[in-house]
CSV table of C-alpha atoms and ligand atoms in Angstrom, one decimal:
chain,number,residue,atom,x,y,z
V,21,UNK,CA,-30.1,-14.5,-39.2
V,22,UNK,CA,-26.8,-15.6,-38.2
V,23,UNK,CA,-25.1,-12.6,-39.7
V,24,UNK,CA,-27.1,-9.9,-38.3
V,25,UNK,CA,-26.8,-11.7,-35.3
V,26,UNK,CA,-23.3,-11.1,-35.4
V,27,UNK,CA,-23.5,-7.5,-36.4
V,28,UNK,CA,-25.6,-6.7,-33.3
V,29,UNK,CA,-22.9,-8.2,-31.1
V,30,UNK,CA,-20.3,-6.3,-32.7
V,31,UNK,CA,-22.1,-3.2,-32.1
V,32,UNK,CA,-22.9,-4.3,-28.8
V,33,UNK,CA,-19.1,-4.9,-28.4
V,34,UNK,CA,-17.9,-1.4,-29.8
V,35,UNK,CA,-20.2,0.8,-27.1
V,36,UNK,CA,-19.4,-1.1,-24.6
V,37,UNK,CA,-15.8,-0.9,-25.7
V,38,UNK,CA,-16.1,3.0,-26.2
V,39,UNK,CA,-17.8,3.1,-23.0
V,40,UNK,CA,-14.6,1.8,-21.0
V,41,UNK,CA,-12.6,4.5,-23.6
V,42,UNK,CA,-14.8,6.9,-22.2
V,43,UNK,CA,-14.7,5.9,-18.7
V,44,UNK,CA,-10.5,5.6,-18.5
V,45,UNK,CA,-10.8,9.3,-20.2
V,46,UNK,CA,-12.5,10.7,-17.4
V,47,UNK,CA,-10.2,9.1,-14.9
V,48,UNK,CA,-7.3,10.6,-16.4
V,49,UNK,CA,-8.7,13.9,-16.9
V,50,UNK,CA,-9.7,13.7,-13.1
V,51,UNK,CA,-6.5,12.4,-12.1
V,52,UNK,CA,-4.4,15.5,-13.8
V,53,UNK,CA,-6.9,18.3,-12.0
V,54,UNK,CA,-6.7,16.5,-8.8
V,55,UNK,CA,-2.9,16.6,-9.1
V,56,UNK,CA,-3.0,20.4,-10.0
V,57,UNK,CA,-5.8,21.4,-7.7
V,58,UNK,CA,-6.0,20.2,-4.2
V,59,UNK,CA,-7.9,16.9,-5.4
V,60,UNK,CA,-5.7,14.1,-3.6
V,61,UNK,CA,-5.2,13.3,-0.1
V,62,UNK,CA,-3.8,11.0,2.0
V,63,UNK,CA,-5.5,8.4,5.1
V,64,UNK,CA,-3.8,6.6,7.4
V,65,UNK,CA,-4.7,3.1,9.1
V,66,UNK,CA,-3.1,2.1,12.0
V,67,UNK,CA,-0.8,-0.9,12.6
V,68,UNK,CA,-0.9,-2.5,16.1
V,69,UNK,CA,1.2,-5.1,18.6
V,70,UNK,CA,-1.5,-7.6,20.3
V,71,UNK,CA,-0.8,-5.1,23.6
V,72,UNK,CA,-2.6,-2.9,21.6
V,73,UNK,CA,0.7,-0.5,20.9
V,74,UNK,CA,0.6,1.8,18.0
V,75,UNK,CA,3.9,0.5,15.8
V,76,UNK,CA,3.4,2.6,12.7
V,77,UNK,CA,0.7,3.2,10.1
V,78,UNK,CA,0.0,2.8,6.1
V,79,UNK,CA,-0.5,6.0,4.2
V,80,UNK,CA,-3.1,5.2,1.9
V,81,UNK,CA,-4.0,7.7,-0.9
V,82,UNK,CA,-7.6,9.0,-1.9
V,83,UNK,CA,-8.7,10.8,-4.9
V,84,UNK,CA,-11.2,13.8,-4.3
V,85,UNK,CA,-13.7,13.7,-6.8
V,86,UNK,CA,-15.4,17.1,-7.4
V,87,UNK,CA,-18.9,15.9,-6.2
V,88,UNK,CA,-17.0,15.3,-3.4
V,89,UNK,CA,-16.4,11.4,-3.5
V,90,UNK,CA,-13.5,9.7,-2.2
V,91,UNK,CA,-11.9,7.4,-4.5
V,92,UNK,CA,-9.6,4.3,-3.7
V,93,UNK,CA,-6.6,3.7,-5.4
V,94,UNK,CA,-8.2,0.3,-6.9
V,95,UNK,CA,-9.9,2.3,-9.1
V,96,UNK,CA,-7.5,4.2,-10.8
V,97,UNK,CA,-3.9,2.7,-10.1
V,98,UNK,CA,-4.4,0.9,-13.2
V,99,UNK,CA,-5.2,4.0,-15.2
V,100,UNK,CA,-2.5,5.7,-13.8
V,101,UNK,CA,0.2,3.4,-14.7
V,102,UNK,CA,-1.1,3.3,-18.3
V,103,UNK,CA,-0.8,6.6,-19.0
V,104,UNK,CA,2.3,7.5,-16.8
V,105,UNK,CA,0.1,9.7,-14.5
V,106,UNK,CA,1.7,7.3,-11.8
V,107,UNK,CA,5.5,8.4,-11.9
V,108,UNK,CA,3.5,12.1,-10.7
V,109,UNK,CA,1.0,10.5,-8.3
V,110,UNK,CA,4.0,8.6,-6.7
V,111,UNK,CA,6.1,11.3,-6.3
V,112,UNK,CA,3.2,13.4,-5.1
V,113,UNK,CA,2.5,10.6,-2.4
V,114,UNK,CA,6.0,10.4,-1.4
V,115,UNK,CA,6.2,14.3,-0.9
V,116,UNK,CA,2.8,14.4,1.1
V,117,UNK,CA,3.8,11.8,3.6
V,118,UNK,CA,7.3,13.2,4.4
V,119,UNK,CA,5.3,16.7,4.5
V,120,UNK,CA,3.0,15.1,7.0
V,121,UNK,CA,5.7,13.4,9.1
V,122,UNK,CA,7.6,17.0,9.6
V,123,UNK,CA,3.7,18.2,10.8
V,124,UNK,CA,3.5,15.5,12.9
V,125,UNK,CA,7.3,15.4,14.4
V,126,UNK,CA,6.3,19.6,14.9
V,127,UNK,CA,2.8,18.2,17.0
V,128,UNK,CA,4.9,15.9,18.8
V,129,UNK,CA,2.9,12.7,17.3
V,130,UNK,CA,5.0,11.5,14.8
V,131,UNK,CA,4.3,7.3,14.2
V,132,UNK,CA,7.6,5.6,14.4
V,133,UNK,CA,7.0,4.1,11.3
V,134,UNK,CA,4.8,5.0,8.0
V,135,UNK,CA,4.7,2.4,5.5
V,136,UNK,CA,4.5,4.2,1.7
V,137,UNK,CA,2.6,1.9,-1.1
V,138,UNK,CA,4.8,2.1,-4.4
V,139,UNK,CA,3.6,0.6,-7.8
V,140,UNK,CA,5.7,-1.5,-10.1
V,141,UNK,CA,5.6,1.0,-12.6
V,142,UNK,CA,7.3,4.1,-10.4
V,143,UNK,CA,9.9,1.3,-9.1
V,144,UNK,CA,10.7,0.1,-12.5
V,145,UNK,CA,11.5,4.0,-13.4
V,146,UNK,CA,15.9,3.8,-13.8
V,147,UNK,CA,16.1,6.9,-11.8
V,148,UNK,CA,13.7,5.8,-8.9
V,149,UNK,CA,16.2,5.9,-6.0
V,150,UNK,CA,17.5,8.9,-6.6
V,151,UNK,CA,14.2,10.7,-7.1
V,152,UNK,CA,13.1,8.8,-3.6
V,153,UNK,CA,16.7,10.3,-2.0
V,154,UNK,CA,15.7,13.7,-3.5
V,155,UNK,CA,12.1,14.2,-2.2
V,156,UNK,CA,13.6,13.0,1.4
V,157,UNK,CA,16.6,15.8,1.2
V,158,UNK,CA,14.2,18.5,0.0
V,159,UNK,CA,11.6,17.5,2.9
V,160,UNK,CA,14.5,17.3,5.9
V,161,UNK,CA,13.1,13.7,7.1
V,162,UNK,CA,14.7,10.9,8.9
V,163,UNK,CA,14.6,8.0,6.1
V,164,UNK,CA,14.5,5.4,9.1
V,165,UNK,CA,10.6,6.0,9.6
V,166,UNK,CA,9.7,4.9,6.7
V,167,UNK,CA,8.9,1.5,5.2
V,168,UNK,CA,8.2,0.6,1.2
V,169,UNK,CA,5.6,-1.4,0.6
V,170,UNK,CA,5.9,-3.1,-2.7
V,171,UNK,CA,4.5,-6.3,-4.1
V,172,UNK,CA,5.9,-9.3,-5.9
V,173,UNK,CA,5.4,-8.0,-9.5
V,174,UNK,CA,7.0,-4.8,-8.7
V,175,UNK,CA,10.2,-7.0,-7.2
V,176,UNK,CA,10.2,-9.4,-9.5
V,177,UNK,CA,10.6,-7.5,-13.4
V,178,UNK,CA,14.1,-7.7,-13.2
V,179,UNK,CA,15.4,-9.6,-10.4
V,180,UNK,CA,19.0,-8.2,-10.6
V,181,UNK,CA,18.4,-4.4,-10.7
V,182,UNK,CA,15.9,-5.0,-7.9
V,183,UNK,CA,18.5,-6.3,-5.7
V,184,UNK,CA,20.9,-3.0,-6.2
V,185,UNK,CA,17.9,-0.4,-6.0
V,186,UNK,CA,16.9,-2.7,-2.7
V,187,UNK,CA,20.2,-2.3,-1.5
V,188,UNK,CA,20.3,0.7,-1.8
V,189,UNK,CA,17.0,2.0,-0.4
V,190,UNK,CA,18.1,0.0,2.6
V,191,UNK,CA,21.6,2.1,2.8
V,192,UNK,CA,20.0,4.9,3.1
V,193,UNK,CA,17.8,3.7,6.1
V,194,UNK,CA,14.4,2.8,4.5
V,195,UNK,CA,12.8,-0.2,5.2
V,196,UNK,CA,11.7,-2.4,2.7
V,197,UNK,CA,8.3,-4.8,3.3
V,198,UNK,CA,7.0,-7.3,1.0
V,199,UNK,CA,3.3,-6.1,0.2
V,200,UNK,CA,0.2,-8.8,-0.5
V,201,UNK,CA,2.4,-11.4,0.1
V,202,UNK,CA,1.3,-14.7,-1.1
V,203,UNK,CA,-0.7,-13.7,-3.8
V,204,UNK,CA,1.4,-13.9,-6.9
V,205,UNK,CA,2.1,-16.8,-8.9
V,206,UNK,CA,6.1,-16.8,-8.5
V,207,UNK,CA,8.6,-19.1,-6.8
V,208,UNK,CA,9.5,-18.8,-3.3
V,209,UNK,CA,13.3,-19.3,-4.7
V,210,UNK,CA,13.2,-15.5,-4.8
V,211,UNK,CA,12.3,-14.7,-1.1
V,212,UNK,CA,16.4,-15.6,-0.2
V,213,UNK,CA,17.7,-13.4,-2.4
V,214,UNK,CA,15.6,-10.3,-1.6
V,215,UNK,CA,17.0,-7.8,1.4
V,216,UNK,CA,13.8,-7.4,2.9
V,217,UNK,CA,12.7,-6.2,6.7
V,218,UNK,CA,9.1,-7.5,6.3
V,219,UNK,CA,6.1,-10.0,5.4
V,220,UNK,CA,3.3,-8.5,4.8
V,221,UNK,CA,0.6,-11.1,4.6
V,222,UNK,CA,-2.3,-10.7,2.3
V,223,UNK,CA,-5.9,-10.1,3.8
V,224,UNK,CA,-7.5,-12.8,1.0
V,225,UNK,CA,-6.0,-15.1,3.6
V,226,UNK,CA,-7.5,-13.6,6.7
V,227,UNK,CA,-11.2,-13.5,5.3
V,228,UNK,CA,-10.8,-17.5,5.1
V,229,UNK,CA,-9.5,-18.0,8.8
V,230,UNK,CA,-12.2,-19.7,11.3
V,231,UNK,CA,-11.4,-21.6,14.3
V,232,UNK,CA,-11.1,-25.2,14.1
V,233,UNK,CA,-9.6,-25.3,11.0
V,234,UNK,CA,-6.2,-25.7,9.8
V,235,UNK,CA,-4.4,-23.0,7.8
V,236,UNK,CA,-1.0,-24.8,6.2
V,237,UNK,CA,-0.7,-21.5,3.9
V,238,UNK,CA,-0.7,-19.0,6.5
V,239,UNK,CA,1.1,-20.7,9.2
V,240,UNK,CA,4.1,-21.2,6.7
V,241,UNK,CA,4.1,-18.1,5.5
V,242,UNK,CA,4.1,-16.5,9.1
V,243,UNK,CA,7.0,-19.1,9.7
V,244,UNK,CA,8.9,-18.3,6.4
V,245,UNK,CA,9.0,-15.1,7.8
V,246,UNK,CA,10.1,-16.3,11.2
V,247,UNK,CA,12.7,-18.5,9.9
V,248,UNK,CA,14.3,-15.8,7.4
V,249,UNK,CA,14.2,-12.8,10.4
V,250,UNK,CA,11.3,-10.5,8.7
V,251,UNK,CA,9.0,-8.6,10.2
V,252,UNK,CA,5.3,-10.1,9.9
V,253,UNK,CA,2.3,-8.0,9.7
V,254,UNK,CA,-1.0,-9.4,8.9
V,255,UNK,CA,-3.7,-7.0,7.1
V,256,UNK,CA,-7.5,-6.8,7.2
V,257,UNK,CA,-8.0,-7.9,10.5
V,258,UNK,CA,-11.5,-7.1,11.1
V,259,UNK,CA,-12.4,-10.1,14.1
V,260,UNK,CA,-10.5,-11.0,17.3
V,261,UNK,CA,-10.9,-14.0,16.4
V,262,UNK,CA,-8.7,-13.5,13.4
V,263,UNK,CA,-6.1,-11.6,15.6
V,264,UNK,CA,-6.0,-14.8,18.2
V,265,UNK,CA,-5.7,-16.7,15.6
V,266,UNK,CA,-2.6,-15.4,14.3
V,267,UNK,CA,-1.2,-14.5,17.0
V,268,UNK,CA,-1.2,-17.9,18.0
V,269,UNK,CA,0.8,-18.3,14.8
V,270,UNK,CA,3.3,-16.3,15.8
V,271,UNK,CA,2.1,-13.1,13.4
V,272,UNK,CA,3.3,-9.6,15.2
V,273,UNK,CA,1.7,-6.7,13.8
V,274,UNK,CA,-1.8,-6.8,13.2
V,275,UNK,CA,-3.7,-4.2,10.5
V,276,UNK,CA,-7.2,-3.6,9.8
V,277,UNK,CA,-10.8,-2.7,10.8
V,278,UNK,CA,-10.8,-4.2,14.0
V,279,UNK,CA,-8.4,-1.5,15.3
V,280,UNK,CA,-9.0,1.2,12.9
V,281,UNK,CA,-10.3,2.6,9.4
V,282,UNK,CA,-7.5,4.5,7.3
V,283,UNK,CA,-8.1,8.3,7.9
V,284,UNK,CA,-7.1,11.6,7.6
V,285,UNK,CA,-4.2,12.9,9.6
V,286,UNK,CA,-6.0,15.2,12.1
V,287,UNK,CA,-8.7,12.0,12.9
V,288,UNK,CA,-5.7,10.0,13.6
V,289,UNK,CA,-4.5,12.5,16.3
V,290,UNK,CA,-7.9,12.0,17.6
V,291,UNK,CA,-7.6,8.2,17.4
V,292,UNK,CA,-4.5,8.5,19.5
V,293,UNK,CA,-5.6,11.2,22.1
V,294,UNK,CA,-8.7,9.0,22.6
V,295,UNK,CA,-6.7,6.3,24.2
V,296,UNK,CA,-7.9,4.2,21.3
V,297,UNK,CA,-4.1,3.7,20.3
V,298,UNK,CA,-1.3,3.8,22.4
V,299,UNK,CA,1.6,5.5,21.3
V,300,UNK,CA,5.1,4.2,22.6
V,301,UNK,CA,8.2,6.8,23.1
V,302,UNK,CA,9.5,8.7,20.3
V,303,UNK,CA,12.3,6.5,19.0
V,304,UNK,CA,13.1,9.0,15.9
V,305,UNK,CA,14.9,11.8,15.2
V,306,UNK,CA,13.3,14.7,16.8
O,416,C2E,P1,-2.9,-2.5,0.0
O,416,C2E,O1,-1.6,-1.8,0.1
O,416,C2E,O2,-2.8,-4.0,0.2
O,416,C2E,O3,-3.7,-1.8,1.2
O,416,C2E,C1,-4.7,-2.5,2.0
O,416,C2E,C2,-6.1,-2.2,1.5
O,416,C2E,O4,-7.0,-2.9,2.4
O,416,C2E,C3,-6.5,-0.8,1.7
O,416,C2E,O5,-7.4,-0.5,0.6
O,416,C2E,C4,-7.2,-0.7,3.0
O,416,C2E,O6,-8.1,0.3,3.2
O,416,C2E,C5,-7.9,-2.1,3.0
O,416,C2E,N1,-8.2,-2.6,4.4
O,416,C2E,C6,-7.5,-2.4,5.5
O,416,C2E,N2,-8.0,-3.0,6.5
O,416,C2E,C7,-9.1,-3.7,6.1
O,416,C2E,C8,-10.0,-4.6,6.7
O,416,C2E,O7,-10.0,-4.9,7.9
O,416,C2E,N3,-11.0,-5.1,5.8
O,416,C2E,C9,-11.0,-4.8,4.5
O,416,C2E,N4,-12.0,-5.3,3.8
O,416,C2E,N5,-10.1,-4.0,3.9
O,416,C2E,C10,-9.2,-3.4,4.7
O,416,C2E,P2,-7.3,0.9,-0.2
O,416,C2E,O8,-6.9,2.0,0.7
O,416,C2E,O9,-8.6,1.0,-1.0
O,416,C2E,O10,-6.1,0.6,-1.2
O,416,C2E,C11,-6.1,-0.4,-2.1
O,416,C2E,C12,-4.8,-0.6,-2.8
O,416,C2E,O11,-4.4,0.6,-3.5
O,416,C2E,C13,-3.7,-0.8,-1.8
O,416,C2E,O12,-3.7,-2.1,-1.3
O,416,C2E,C14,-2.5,-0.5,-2.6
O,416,C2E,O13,-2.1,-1.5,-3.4
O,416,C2E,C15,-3.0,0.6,-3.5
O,416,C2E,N6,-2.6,2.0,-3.0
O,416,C2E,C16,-3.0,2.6,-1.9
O,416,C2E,N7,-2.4,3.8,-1.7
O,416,C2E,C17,-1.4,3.9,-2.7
O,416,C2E,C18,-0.4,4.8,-3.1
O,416,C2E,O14,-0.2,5.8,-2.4
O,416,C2E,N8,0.4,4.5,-4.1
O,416,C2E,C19,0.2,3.3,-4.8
O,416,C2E,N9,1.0,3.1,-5.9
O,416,C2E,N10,-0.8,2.4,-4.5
O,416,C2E,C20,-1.6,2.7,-3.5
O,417,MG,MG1,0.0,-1.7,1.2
O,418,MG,MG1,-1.4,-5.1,1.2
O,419,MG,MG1,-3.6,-6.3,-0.3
């Protein structure tokens, strides 16, 4: 009994196994059309002062299924840094935002800052700078737009080369913010030795804020931030309760449903033109 037992689990085990095959299969075969066709695209959620003031936005990428679905990265970030799809999807997000920002500089709407998501995987390449540098020459765009959001895993591999590619990311005018900050498991030891220009503060810890209750975590990590001369911008704000909240804190830039949903360029004119956002004057290079 016990053994045939066991042999149904393990067949049990192996389609379910072959079913994730399967599934990772697709996702890679999808991934490679989308990059060849016209199958990725990119949204864009706004990032706001409490006066309500546009200060910059998050390019956030989408796959294009061919039923028409729009995919988020969650889904298939992983696959993509397993099979090295990633170093092309990065390099194709990097090209399509500066391509965007040169459309938008053109329109006369250019955000003064876009913030560009980049995975461990495409930061841990030896040659990522210079790829970076060469996109921006090839495009023609001001570097000092533009802000890299990376996490802790993707800073923390190798803490010594991080610090030179850092360094020089930050020479040649990007800015660099700490993504999901708070999540990972490592020491803060690290934070002093990073050149950062930003905090970005995980929204895991906004879905627990409620009034009359204390929040040690967040109101250090907002001071951290404070103390050390970062930037600090809060995400998935969806109440204004939770922007009140942490403003009271001392928390600056405030991201998330409650102001807007990412979207496509042309919906984020709208957004703007609709008084919805404010933008402030031009402070870049056109
Ligand atoms: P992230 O960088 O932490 O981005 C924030 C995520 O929170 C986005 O999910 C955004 O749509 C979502 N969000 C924003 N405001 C709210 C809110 O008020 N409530 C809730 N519930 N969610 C909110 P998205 O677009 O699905 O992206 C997921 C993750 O995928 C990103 O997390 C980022 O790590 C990664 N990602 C996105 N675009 C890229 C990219 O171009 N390259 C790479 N390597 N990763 C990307
Ligand atoms: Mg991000
Ligand atoms: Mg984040
Ligand atoms: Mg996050």
């Amino acid at each position: 009994q016990a053994k045939s037992n066991g042999r149904h689990q393990y067949v049990m085990f192996r389609a379910e196994l072959q079913e994730k095959v399967n599934a990772r299969i697709q996702i890679e075969r999808g991934l490679r059309d989308a990059l060849e066709g016209n199958g990725l695209e990119l949204h864009f959620q706004p990032q706001v002062r409490s006066n309500g003031e546009l200060v910059g936005v998050e390019a956030l990428l989408r796959w294009k299924r061919k039923d028409g679905r729009l995919i988020s990265p969650d889904s298939f970030i992983s696959v993509a840094e397993e099979t090295g799809l990633i170093l092309r999807l990065g390099n194709w997000v990097f090209s399509a935002v500066f391509a965007q920002a040169v459309l938008w500089q053109r329109q006369g709407c250019c955000p003064n800052r876009i913030s560009i998501n980049v995975s461990a995987w495409q930061f841990a390449q030896r040659d990522f700078v210079e790829q970076l540098l060469t996109l921006q020459a090839n495009a023609g765009v001001d570097s000092h737009r533009f802000v890299l959001e990376l996490t802790e895993t993707a800073l923390l591999q190798d803490l010594p080369e991080t610090i030179s590619k850092l360094q020089q990311i930050r020479g040649a005018g990007f800015q660099v913010s700490l993504d999901d900050f708070g999540t990972g498991y490592s020491s803060l030891a690290y934070l002093k030795d990073l050149p950062l220009d930003e905090l970005k503060i995980d929204k895991s810890f906004i879905n627990e804020l409620a009034q009359g209750h204390s929040h040690p975590l967040l109101e250090s990590m907002i001071a951290i931030g404070q103390h050390m001369h970062l930037g600090v911008i809060a995400e998935g704000i969806e109440t204004e309760q939770q922007r009140t909240l942490l403003e009271q804190m001392g928390c600056q830039i405030f991201q998330g449903f409650l102001y807007g949903r990412p979207m496509p360029a042309d919906q984020l004119r709208q957004w703007l033109a609709d008084g919805s956002g404010r933008m402030p004057p031009d402070d870049g290079d056109s």
